[in-house]
PDB file of C-alpha atoms in Angstrom:
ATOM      1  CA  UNK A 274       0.000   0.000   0.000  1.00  0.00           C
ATOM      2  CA  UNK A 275       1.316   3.236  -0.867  1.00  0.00           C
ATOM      3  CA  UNK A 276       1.761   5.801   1.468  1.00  0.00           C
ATOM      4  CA  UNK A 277       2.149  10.106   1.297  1.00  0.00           C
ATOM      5  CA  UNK A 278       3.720  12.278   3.419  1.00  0.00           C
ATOM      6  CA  UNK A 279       1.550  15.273   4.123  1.00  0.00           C
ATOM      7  CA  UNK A 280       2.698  18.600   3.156  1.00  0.00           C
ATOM      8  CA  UNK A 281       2.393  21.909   4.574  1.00  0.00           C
ATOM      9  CA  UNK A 282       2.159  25.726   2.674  1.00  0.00           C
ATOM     10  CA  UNK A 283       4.794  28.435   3.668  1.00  0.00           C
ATOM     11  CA  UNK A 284       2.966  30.231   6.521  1.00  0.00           C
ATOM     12  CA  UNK A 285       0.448  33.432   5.470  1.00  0.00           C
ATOM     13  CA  UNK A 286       2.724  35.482   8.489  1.00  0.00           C
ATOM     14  CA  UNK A 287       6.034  33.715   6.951  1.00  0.00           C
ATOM     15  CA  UNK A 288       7.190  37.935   5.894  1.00  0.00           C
ATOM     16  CA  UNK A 289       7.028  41.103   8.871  1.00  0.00           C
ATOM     17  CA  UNK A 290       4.597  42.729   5.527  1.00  0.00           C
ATOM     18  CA  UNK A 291       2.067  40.254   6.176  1.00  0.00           C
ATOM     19  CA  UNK A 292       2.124  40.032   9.958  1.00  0.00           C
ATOM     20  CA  UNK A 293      -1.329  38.598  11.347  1.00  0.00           C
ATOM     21  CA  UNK A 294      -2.907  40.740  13.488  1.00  0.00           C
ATOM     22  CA  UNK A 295      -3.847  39.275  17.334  1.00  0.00           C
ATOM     23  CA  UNK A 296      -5.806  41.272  19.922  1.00  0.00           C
ATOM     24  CA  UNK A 297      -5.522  41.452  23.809  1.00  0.00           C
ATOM     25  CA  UNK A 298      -8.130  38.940  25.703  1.00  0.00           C
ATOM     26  CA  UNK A 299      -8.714  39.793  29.586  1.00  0.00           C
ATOM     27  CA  UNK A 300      -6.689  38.145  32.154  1.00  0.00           C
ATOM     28  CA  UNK A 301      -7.156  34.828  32.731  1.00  0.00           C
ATOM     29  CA  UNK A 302      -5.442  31.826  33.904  1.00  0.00           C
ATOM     30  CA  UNK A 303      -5.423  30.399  30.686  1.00  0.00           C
ATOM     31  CA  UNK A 304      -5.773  31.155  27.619  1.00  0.00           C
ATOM     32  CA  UNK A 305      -9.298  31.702  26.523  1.00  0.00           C
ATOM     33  CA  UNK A 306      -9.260  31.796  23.362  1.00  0.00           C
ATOM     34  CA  UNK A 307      -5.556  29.956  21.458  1.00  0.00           C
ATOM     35  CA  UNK A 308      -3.875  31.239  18.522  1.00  0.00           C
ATOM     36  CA  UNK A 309      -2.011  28.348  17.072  1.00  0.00           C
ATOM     37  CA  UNK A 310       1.035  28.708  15.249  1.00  0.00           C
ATOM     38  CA  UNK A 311       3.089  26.420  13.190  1.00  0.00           C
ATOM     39  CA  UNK A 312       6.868  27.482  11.368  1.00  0.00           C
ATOM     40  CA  UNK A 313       6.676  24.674   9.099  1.00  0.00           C
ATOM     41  CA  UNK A 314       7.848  25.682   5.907  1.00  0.00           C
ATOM     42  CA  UNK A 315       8.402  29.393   7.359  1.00  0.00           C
ATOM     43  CA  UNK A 316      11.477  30.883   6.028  1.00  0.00           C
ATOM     44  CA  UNK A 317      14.132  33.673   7.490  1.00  0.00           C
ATOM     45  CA  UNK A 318      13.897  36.791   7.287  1.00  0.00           C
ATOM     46  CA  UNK A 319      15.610  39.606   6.231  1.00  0.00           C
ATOM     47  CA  UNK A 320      15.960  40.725  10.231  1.00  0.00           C
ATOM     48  CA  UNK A 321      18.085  38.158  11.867  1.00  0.00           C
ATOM     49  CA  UNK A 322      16.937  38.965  15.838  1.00  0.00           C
ATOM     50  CA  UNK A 323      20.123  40.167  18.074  1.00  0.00           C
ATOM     51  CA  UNK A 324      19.373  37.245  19.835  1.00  0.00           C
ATOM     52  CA  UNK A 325      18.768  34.532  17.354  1.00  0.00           C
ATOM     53  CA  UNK A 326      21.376  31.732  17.934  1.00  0.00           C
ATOM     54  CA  UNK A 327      24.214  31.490  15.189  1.00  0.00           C
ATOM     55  CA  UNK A 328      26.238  28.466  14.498  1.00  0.00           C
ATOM     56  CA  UNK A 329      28.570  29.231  11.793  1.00  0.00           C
ATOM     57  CA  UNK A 330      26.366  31.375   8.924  1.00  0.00           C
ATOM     58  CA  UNK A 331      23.127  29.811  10.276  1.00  0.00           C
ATOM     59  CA  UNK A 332      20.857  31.881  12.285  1.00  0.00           C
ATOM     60  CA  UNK A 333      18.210  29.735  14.457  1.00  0.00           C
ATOM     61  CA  UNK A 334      15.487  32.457  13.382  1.00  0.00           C
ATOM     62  CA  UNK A 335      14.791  30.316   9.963  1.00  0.00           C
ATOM     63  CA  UNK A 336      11.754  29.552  10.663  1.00  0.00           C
ATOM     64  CA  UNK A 337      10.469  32.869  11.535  1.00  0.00           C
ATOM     65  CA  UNK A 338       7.003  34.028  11.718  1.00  0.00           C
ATOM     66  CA  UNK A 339       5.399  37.635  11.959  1.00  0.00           C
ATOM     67  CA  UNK A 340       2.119  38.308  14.519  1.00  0.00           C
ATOM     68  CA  UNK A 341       1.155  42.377  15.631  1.00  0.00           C
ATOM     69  CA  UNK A 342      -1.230  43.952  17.884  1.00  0.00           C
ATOM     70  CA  UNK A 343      -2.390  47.338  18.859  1.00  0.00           C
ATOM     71  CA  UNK A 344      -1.402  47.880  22.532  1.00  0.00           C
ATOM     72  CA  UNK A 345      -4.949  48.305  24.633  1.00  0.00           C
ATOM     73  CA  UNK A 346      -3.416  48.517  28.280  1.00  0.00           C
ATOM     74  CA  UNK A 347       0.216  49.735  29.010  1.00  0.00           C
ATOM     75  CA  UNK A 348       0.803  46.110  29.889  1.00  0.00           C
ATOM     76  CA  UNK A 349       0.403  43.085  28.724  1.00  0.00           C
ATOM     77  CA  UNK A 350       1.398  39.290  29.113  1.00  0.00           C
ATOM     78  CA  UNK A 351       1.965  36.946  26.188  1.00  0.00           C
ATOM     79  CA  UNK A 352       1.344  33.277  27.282  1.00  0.00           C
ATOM     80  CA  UNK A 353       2.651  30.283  25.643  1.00  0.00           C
ATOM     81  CA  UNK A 354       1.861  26.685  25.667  1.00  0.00           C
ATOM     82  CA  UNK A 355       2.634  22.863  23.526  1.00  0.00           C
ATOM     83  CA  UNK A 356       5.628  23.930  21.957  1.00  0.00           C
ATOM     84  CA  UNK A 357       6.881  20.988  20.116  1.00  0.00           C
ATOM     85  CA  UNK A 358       8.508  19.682  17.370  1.00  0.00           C
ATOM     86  CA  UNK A 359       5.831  19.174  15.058  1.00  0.00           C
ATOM     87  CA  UNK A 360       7.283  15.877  13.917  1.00  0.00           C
ATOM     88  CA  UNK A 361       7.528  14.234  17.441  1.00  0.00           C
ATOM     89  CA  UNK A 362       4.807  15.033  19.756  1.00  0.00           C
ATOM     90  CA  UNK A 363       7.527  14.267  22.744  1.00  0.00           C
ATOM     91  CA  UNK A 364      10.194  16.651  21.903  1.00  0.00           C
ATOM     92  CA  UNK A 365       9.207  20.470  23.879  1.00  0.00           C
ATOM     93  CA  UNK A 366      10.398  23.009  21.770  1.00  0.00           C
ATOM     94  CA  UNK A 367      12.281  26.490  22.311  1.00  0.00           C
ATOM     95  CA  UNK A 368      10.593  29.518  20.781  1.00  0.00           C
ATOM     96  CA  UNK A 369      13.069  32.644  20.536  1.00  0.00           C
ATOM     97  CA  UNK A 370      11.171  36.055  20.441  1.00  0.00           C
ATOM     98  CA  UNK A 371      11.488  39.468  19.104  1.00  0.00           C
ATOM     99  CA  UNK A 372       9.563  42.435  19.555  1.00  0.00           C
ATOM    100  CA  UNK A 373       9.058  45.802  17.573  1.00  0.00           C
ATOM    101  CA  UNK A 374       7.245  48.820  18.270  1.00  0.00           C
ATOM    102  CA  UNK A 375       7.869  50.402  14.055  1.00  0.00           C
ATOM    103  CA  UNK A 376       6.386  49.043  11.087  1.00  0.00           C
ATOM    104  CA  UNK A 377       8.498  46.390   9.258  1.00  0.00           C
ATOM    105  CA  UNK A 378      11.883  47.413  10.719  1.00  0.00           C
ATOM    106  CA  UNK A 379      15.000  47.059   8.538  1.00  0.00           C
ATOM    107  CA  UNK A 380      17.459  45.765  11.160  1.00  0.00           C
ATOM    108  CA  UNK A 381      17.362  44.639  15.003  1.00  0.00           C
ATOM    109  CA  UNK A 382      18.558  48.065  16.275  1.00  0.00           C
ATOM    110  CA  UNK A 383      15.293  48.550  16.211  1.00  0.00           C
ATOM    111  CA  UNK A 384      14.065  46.023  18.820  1.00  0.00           C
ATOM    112  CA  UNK A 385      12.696  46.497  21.586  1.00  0.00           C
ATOM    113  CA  UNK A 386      12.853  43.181  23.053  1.00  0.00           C
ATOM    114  CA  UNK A 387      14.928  40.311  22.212  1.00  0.00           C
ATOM    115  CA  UNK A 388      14.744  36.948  24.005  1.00  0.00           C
ATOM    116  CA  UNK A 389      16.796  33.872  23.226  1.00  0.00           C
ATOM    117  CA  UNK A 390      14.317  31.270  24.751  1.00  0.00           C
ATOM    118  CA  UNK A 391      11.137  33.069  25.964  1.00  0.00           C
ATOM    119  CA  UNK A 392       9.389  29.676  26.036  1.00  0.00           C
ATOM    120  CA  UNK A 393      10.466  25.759  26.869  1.00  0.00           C
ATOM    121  CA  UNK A 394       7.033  23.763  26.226  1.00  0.00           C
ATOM    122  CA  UNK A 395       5.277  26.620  27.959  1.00  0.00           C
ATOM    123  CA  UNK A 396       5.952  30.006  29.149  1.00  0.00           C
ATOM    124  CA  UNK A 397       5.324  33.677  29.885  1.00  0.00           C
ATOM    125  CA  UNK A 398       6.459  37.292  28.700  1.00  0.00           C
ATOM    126  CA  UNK A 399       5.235  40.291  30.656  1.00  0.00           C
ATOM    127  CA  UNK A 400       5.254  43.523  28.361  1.00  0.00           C
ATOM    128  CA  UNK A 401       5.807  46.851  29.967  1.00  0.00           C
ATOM    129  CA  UNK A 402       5.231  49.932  29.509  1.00  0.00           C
ATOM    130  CA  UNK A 403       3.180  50.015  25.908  1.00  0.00           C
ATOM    131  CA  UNK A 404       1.650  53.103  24.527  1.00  0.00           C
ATOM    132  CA  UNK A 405      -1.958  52.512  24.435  1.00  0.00           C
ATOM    133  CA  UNK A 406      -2.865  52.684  20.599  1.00  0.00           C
ATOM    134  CA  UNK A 407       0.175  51.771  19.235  1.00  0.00           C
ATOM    135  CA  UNK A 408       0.791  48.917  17.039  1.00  0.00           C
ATOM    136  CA  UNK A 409       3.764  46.198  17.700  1.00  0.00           C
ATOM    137  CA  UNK A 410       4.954  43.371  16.105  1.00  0.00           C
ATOM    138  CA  UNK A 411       5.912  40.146  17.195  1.00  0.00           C
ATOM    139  CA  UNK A 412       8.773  37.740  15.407  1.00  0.00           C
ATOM    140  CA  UNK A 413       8.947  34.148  16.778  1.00  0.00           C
ATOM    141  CA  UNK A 414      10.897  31.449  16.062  1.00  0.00           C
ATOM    142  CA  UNK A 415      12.317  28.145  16.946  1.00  0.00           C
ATOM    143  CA  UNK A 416      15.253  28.215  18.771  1.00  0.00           C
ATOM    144  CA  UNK A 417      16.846  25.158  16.979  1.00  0.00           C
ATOM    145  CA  UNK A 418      18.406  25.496  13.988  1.00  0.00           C
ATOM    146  CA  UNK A 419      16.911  23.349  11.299  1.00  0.00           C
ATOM    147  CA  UNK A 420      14.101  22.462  13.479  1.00  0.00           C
ATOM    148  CA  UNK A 421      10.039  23.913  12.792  1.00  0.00           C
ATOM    149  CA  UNK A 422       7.929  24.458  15.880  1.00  0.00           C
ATOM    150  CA  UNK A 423       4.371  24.491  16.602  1.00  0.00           C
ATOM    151  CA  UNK A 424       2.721  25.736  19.459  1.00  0.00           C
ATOM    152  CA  UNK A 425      -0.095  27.865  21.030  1.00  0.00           C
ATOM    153  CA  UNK A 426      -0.394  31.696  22.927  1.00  0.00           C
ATOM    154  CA  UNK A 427      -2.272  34.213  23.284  1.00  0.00           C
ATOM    155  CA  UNK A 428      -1.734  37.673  24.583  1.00  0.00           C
ATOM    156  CA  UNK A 429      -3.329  38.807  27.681  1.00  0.00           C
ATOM    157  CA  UNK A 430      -3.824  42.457  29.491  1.00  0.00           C
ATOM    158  CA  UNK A 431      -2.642  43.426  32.726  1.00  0.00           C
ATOM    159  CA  UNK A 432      -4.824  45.598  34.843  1.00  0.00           C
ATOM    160  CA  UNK A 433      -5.462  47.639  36.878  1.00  0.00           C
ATOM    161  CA  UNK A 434      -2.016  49.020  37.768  1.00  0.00           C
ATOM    162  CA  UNK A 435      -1.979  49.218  41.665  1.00  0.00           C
ATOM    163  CA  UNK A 436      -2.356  52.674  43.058  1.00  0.00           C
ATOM    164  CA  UNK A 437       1.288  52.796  44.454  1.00  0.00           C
ATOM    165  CA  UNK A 438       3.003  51.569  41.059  1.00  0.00           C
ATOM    166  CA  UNK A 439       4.818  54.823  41.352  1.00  0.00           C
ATOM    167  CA  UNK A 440       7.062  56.355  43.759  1.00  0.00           C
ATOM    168  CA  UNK A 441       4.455  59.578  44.352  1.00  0.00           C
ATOM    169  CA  UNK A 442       1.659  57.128  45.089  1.00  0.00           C
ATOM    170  CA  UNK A 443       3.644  55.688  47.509  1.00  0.00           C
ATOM    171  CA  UNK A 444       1.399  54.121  50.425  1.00  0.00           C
ATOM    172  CA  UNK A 445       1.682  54.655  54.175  1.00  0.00           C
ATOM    173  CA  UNK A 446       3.052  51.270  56.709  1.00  0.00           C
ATOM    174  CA  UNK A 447       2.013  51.230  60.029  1.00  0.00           C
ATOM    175  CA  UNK A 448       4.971  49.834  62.404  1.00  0.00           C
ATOM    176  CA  UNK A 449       3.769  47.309  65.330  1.00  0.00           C
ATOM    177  CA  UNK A 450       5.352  46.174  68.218  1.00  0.00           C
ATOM    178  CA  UNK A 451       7.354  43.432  68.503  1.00  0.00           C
ATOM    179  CA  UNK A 452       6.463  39.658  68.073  1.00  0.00           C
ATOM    180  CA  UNK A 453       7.053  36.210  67.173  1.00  0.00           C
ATOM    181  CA  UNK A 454       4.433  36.434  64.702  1.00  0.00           C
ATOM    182  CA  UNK A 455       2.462  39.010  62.555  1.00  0.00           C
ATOM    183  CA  UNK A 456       0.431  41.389  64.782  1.00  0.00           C
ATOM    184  CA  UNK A 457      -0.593  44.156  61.705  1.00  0.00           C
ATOM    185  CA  UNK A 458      -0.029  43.073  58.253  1.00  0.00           C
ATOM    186  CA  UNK A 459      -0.082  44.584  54.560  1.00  0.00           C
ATOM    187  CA  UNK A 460      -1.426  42.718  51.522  1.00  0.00           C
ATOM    188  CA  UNK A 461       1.346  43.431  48.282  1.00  0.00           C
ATOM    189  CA  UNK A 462       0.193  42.422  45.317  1.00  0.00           C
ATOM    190  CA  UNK A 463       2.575  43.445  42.139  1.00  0.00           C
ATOM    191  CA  UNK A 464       0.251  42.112  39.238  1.00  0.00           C
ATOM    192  CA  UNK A 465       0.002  44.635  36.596  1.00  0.00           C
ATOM    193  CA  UNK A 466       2.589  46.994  38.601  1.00  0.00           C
ATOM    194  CA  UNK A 467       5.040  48.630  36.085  1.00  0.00           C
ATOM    195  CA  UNK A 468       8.929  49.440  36.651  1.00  0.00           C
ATOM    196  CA  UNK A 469       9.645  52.638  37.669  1.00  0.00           C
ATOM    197  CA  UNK A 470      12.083  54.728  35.889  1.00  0.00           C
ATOM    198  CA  UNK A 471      13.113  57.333  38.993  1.00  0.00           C
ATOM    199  CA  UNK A 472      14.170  56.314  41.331  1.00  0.00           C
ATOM    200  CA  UNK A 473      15.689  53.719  39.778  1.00  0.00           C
ATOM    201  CA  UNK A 474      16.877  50.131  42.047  1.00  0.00           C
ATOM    202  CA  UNK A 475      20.598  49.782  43.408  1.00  0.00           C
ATOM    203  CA  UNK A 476      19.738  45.729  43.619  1.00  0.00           C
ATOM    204  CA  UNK A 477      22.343  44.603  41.445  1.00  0.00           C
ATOM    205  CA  UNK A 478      20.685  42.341  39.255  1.00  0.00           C
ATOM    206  CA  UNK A 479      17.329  42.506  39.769  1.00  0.00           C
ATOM    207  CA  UNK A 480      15.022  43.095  37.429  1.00  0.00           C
ATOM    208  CA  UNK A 481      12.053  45.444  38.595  1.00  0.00           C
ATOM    209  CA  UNK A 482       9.453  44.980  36.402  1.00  0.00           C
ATOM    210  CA  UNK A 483       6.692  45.256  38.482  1.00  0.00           C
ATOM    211  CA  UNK A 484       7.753  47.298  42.039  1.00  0.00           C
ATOM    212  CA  UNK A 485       5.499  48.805  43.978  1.00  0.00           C
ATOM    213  CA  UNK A 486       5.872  51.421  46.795  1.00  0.00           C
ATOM    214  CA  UNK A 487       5.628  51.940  50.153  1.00  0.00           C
ATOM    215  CA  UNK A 488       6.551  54.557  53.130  1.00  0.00           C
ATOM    216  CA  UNK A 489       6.759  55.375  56.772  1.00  0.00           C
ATOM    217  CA  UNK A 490       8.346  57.178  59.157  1.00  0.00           C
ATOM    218  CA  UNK A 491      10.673  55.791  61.232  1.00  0.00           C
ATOM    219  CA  UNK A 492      10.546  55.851  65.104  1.00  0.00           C
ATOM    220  CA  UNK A 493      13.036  53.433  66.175  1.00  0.00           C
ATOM    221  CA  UNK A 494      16.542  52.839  64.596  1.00  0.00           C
ATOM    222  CA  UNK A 495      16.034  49.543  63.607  1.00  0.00           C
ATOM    223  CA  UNK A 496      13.250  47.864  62.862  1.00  0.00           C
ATOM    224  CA  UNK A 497      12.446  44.145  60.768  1.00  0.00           C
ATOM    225  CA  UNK A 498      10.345  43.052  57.736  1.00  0.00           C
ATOM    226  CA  UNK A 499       8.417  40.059  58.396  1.00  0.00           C
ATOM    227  CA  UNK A 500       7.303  38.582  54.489  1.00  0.00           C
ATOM    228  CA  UNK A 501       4.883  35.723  54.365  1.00  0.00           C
ATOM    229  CA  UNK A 502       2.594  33.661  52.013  1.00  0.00           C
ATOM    230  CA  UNK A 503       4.785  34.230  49.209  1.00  0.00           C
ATOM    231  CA  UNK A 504       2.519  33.104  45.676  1.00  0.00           C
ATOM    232  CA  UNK A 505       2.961  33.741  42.155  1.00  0.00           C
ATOM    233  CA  UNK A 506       0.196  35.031  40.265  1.00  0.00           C
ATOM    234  CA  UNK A 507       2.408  34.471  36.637  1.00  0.00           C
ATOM    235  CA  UNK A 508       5.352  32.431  36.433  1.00  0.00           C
ATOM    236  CA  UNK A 509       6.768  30.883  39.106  1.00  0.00           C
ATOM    237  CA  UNK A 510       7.969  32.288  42.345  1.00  0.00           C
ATOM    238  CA  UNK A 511      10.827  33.894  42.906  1.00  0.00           C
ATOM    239  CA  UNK A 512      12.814  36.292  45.503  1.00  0.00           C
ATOM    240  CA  UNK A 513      11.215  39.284  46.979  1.00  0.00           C
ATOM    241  CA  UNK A 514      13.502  42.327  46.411  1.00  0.00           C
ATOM    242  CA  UNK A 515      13.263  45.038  49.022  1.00  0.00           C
ATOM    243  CA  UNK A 516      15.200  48.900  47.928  1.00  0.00           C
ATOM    244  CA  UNK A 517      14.811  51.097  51.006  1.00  0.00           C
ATOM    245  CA  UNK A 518      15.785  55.219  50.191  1.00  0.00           C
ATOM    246  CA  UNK A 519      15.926  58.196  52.723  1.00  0.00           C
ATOM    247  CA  UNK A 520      12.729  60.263  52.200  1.00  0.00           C
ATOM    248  CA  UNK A 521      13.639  62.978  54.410  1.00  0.00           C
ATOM    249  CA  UNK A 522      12.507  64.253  57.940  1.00  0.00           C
ATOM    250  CA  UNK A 523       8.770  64.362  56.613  1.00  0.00           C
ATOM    251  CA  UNK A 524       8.262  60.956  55.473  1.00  0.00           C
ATOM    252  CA  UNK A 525       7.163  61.960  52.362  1.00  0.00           C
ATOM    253  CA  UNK A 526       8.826  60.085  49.468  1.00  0.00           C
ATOM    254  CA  UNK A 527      11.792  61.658  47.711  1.00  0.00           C
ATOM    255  CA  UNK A 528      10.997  60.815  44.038  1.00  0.00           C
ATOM    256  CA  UNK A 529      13.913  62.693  42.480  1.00  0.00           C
ATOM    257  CA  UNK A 530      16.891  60.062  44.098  1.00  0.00           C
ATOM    258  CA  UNK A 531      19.123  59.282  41.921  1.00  0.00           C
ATOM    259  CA  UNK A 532      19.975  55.739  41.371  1.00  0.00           C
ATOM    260  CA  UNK A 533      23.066  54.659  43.853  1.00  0.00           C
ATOM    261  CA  UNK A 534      21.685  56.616  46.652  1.00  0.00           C
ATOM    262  CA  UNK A 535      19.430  53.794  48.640  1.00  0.00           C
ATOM    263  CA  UNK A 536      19.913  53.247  51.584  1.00  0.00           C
ATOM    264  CA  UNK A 537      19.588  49.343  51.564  1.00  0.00           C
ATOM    265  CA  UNK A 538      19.236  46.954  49.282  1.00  0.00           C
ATOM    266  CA  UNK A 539      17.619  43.292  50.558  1.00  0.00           C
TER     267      UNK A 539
END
């Protein structure tokens, strides 16, 4: 009996000119509605990513394929899920992402994010600080060279940003006396918080993309942060950064510090 291998056409989004267009769903868990993708047969572009993997004169964007949206929310979370290689359903796949905010751009100096693996089977992107009404576009890829990818996302908006996402919203902490355990405590919640750009973090190394402020005035010389019930609302958890600065006598916080000048750093 003979047999036929199926075929697949070069993808509609295979050039940045014929990007499909994707819009932002509300926040959920999961995706609500999918957007499947598939780089079969998807060729490279003229715009080799800064981050695209190279082995010799091979780029691993090969298989690239174009997506854009019009920003709705100054944030927003791209969520990815089964990426394989199409031709084993066991093997998880890479993707590699790129991100524009121009029309077609003619080189990478123009990105404005560029991520080597942004997804391993599944994963998540959290995009800061868009300007409402703007359009982007999206390149994505498979990270190995040689190798197509298939997978599904869909992009996802963040809101509302908290109150105290900035420095000048900053909101008041009430010291307590004291304990073993908790005796006054403040709910934090960072989701949909963007990064501020003054003051800017002394942590070496972390990345705050979604701080949010506090302040008090102090009455004893020392005093200690108690931090419980630690969850993730995206991703997976990680370490709690704390950047403490001098907000003079008043206790009003001093927006205008320059970054180096915390006082601590936890």
């Amino acid at each position: 009996m003979a047999g036929s291998i199926p075929s697949f056409a070069q993808p509609a989004n295979d050039n940045c000119a014929n990007a499909i267009e994707i819009f932002q769903q509300e926040y959920n868990n999961s995706c609500v509605t999918k957007i499947f993708a598939d780089t079969r047969n998807a060729t490279k572009s003229p715009i080799t990513p800064d981050c695209a993997f190279s082995s010799g004169n091979s780029f691993s964007n090969d298989d690239d394929i174009w997506y854009k949206f019009t920003a709705t929310t100054p944030n927003a979370l791209i969520k990815f899920s089964d990426a394989r290689d199409p031709t084993s359903i066991y093997d998880l796949a890479e993707i590699g992402m790129a991100m524009y905010n121009i029309p077609c751009p003619e080189n990478n100096e123009d990105e404005m994010v560029c991520i080597t693996s942004v997804a391993s089977g599944s994963g998540n992107y959290i995009m800061n600080n868009l300007e409402v009404g703007r359009q982007y576009l999206i390149q994505l890829w498979s990270r190995r060279i040689g190798i197509s990818i298939s997978f599904s996302f869909c992009l996802q908006s963040l809101t509302p940003v908290p109150a105290n996402d900035d420095c000048n919203g900053a909101l008041p902490l009430i010291e307590s006396p004291f304990a073993t355990s908790f005796q006054q405590t403040t709910l934090v919640n960072t989701f949909a918080a963007t990064p501020s750009l003054v003051p800017a973090t002394n942590c070496g190394g972390a990345e705050a993309n979604d701080d949010v402020w506090y302040k008090f005035v102090a009455t004893s010389k020392q005093y200690i942060f108690l931090v419980s019930d630690i969850t993730a609302t995206i991703g997976i958890v990680g370490n709690i950064v704390i950047d403490i600065y001098n907000g003079g006598v008043s206790g009003a916080p001093n927006c205008n510090i320059v970054n180096g000048q915390s006082q601590k750093c936890y």
